[in-house]
Coordinates of C-alpha atoms and ligand atoms in Angstrom, one line a residue:
X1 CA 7.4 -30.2 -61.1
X2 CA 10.3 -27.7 -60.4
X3 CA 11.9 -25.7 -63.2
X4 CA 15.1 -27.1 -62.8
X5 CA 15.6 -30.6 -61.4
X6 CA 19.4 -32.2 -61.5
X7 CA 19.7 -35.7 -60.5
X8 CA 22.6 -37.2 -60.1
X9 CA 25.0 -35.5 -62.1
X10 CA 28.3 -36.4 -62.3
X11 CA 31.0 -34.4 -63.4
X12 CA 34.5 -36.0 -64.4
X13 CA 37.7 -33.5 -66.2
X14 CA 39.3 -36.5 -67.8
X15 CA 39.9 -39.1 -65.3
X16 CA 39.5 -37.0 -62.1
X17 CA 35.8 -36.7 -60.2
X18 CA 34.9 -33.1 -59.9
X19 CA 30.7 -33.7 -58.9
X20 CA 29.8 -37.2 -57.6
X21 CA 25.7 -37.7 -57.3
X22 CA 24.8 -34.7 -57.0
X23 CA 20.5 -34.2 -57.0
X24 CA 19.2 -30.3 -56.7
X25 CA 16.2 -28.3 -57.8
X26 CA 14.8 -25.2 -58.3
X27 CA 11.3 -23.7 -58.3
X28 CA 10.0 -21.1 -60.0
X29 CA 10.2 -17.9 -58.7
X30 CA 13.0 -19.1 -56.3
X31 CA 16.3 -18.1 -55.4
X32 CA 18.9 -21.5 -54.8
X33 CA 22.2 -20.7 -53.9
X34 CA 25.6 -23.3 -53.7
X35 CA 28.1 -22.7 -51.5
X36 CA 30.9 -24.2 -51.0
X37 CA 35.3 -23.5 -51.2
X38 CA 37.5 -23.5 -53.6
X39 CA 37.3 -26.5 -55.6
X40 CA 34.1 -27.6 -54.2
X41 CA 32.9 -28.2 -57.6
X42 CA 30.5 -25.1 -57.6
X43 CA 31.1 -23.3 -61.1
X44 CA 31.6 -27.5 -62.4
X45 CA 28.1 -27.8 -61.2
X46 CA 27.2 -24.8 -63.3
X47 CA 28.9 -26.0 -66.6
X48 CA 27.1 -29.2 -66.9
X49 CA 23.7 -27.6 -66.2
X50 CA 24.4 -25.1 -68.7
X51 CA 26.1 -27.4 -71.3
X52 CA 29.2 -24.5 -71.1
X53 CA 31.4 -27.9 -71.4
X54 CA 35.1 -27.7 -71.7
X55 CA 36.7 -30.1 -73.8
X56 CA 37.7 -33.0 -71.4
X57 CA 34.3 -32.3 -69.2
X58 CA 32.5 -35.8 -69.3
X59 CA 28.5 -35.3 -67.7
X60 CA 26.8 -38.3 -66.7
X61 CA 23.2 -38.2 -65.0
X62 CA 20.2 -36.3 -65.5
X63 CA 19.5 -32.4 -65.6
X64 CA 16.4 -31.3 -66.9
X65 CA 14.7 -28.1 -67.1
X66 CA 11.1 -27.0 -68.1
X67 CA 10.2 -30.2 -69.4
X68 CA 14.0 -30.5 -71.4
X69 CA 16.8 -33.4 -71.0
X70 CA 19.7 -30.8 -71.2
X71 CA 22.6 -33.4 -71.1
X72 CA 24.1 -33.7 -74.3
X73 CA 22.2 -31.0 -75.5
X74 CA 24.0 -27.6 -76.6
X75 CA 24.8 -24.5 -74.7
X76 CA 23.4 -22.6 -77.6
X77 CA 20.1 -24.6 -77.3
X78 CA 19.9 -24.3 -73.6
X79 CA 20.5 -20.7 -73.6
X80 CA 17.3 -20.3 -76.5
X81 CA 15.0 -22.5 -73.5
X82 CA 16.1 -19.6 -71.5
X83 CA 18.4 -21.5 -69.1
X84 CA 21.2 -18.4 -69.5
X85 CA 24.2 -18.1 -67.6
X86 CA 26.4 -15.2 -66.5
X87 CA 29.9 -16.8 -66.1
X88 CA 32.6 -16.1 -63.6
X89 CA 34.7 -12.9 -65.0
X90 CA 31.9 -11.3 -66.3
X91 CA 32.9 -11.8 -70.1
X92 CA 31.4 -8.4 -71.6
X93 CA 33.0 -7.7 -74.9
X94 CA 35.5 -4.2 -74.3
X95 CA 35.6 -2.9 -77.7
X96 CA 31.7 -2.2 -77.9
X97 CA 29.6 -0.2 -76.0
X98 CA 27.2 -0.9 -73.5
X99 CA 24.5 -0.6 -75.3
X100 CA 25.7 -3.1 -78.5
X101 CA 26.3 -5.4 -75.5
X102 CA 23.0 -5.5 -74.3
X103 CA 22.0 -6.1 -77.7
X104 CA 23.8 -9.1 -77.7
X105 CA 22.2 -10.5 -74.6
X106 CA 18.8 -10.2 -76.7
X107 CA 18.9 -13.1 -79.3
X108 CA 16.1 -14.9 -78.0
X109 CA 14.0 -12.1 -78.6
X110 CA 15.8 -11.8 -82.2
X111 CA 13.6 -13.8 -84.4
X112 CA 10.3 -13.1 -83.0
X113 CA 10.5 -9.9 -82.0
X114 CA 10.9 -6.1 -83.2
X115 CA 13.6 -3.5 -82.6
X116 CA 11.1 -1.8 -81.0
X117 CA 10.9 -5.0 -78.6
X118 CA 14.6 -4.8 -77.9
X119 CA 14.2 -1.1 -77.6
X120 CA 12.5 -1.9 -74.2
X121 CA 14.0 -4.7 -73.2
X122 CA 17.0 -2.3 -73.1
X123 CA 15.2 0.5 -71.5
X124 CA 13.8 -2.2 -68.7
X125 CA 17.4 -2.8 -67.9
X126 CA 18.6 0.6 -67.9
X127 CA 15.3 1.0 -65.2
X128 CA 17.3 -1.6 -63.4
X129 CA 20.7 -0.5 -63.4
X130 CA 20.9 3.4 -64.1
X131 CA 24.8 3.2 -64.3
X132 CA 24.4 1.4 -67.9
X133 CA 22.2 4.2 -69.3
X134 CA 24.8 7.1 -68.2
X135 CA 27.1 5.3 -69.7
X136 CA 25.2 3.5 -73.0
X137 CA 27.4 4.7 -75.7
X138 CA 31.0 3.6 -73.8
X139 CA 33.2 0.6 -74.7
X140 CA 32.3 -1.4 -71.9
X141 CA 36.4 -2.1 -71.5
X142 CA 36.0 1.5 -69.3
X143 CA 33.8 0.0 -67.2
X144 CA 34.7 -0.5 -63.3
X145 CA 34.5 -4.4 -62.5
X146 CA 31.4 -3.7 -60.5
X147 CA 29.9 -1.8 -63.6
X148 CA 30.9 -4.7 -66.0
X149 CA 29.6 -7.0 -63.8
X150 CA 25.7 -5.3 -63.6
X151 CA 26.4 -5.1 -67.7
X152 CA 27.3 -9.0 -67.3
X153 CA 23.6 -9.5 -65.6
X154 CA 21.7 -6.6 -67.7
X155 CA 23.1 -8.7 -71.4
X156 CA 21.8 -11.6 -69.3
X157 CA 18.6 -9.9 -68.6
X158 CA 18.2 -9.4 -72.1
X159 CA 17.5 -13.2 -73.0
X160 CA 14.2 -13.0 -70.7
X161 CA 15.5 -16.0 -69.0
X162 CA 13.5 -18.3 -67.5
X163 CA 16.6 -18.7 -65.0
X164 CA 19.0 -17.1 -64.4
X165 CA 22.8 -19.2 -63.0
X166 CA 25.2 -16.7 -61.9
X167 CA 28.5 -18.0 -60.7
X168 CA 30.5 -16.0 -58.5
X169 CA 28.8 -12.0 -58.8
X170 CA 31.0 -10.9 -56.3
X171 CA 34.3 -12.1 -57.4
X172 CA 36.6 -9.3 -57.6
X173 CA 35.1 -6.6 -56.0
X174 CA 35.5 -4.2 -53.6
X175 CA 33.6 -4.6 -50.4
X176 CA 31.5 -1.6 -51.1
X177 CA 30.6 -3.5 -54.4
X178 CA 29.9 -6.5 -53.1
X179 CA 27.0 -5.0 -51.1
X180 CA 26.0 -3.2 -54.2
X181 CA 25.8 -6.8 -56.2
X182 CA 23.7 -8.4 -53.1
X183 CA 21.2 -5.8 -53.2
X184 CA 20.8 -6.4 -57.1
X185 CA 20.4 -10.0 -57.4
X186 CA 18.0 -9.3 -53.6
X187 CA 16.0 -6.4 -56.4
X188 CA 15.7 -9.4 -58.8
X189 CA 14.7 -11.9 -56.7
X190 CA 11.3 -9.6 -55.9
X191 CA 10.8 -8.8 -59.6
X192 CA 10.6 -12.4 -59.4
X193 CA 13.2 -13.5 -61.1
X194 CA 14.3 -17.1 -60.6
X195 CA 18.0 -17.7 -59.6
X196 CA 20.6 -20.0 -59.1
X197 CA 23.5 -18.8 -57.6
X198 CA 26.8 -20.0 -56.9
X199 CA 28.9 -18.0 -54.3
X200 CA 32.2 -18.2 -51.8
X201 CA 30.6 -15.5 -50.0
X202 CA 28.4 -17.6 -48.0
X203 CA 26.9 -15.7 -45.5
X204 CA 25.4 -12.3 -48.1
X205 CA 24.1 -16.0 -50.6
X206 CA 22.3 -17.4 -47.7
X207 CA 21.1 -13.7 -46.8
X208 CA 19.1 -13.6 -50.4
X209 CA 18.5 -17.1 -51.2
X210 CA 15.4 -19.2 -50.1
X211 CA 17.0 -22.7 -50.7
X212 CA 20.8 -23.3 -50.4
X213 CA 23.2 -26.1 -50.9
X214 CA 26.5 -27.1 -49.6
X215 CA 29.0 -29.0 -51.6
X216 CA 32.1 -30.7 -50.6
X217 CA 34.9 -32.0 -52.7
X218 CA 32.1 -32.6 -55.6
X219 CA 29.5 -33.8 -53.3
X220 CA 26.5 -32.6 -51.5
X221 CA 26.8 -32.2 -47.4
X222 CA 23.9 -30.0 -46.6
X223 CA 20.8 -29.0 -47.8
X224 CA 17.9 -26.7 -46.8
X225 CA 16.2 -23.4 -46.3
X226 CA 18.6 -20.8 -46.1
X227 CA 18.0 -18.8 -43.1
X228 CA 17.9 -22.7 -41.6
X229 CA 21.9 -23.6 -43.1
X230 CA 22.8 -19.8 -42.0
X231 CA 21.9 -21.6 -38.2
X232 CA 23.5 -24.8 -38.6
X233 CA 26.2 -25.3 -36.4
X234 CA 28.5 -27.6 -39.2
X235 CA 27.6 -24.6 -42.5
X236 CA 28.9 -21.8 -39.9
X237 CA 32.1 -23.7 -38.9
X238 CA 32.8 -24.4 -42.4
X239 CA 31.4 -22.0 -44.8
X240 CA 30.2 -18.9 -42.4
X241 CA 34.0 -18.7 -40.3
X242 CA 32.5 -18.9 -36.9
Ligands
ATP301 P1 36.2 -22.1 -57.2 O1 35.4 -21.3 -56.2 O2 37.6 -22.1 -56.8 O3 35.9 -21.8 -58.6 P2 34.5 -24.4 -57.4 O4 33.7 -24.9 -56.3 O5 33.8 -23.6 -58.5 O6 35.8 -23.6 -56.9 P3 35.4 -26.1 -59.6 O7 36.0 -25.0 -60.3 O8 34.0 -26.5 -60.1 O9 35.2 -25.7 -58.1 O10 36.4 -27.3 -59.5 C1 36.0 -28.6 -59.0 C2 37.2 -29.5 -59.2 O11 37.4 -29.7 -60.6 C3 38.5 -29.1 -58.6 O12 39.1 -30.2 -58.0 C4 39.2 -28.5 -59.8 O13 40.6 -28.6 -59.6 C5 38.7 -29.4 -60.9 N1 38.8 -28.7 -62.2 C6 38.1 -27.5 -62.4 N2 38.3 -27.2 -63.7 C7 39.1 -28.1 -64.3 C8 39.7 -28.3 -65.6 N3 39.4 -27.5 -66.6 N4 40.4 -29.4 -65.8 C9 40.6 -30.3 -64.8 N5 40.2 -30.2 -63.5 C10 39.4 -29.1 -63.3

């Protein structure tokens, strides 16, 4: 049985559709990627399999993951069955350091485990992302985007998640950047980490992922191995601009 397995989700914001029927999965040890533009319903998608609901965000169908029925269930709970997410915009908190935000990522390991425990866990992500360390006792607000964003993934990190949904890594970053963030979640992916990534950036998402799917105004048009969608001649007209 796969980790995650959504089936038929559908996503309304009050009255209006925003995910009609839409079934995915993801294995262990894989990386899945979503592509799709704007208003495709990607980071929708996301929210419901997160439970990150916004107030007029009805979810209707079935998501569940590691043996869980996560609709109607909290984010907080999901994020403790190590479902955790690392939202568009990064979201690191500016008026602490990096290191106090990394310790915030950690509180699945809070009950059960020692300082000593989150001592490592902090070190593994400074192993990970050097940056962090130099800069450990910084307000994160004086962070570059591209640095808050490895701190966004490290505080995820953290959780020890059992998968990891990252909407939009590359969002707001300079080219140079953007490479930087593909080669991370591409470092991830053979620590073994399993993913589920939503991108624009179609073409560097199918590069790293093993699975992909297209959406379309909420629903899903294409599915597949990725090298497979990166050939199809309807994913590069629409998604790849060729
Ligand atoms: P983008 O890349 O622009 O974020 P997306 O594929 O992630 O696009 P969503 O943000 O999931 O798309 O949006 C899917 C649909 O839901 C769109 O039609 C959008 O207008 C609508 N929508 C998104 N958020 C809300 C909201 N808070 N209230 C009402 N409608 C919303």
């Amino acid at each position: 049985m796969s980790l995650l397995e959504v089936s038929g989700l559908e996503v309304r914001y009050g009255a209006a559709d925003a995910v009609r029927g839409l079934s995915l999965h993801v294995d262990e040890g894989e990386v899945v990627t979503i592509i799709g533009s704007n208003g495709a319903g990607k980071t929708t998608t996301l929210r419901a399999v997160t439970s990150m609901l916004l107030p007029n965000m009805h979810v209707g169908g079935s998501v569940r993951f590691d043996g869980h029925e996560l609709v109607g269930m909290s984010a907080h709970r999901v994020a403790r069955l190590g479902l955790i997410h690392v939202p568009e915009g990064r979201h690191v908190f500016p008026s602490a350091t990096v290191e106090e935000n990394l310790l915030l990522g950690a509180y699945r390991l809070k009950r059960r485990q020692s300082a000593d425990a989150r001592a490592a866990a902090v070190a593994r992500v400074y192993e990970q992302f050097p940056v962090l360390h130099e800069r450990s006792g910084q307000f994160a607000g004086f962070l570059s985007g591209g640095e808050q964003q490895q701190l966004a993934i490290g505080r995820a990190l953290m959780a020890e998640p059992k998968l990891l949904v990252m909407d939009e890594p590359s969002l707001g970053l300079a080219p140079r950047l953007v490479a930087e963030m593909f080669a991370t979640i591409q470092r991830l992916a053979e620590a073994g980490t399993t993913i589920l990534l939503v991108e624009q950036m179609a073409r560097q998402a199918l590069r790293v992922a093993d699975r992909a799917y297209a959406l379309s105004s909420g629903r899903l048009v294409r599915e597949g191995v990725a090298g497979e969608l990166m050939d199809d001649k309807e994913v590069k007209k629409a998604y790849l601009g060729a």
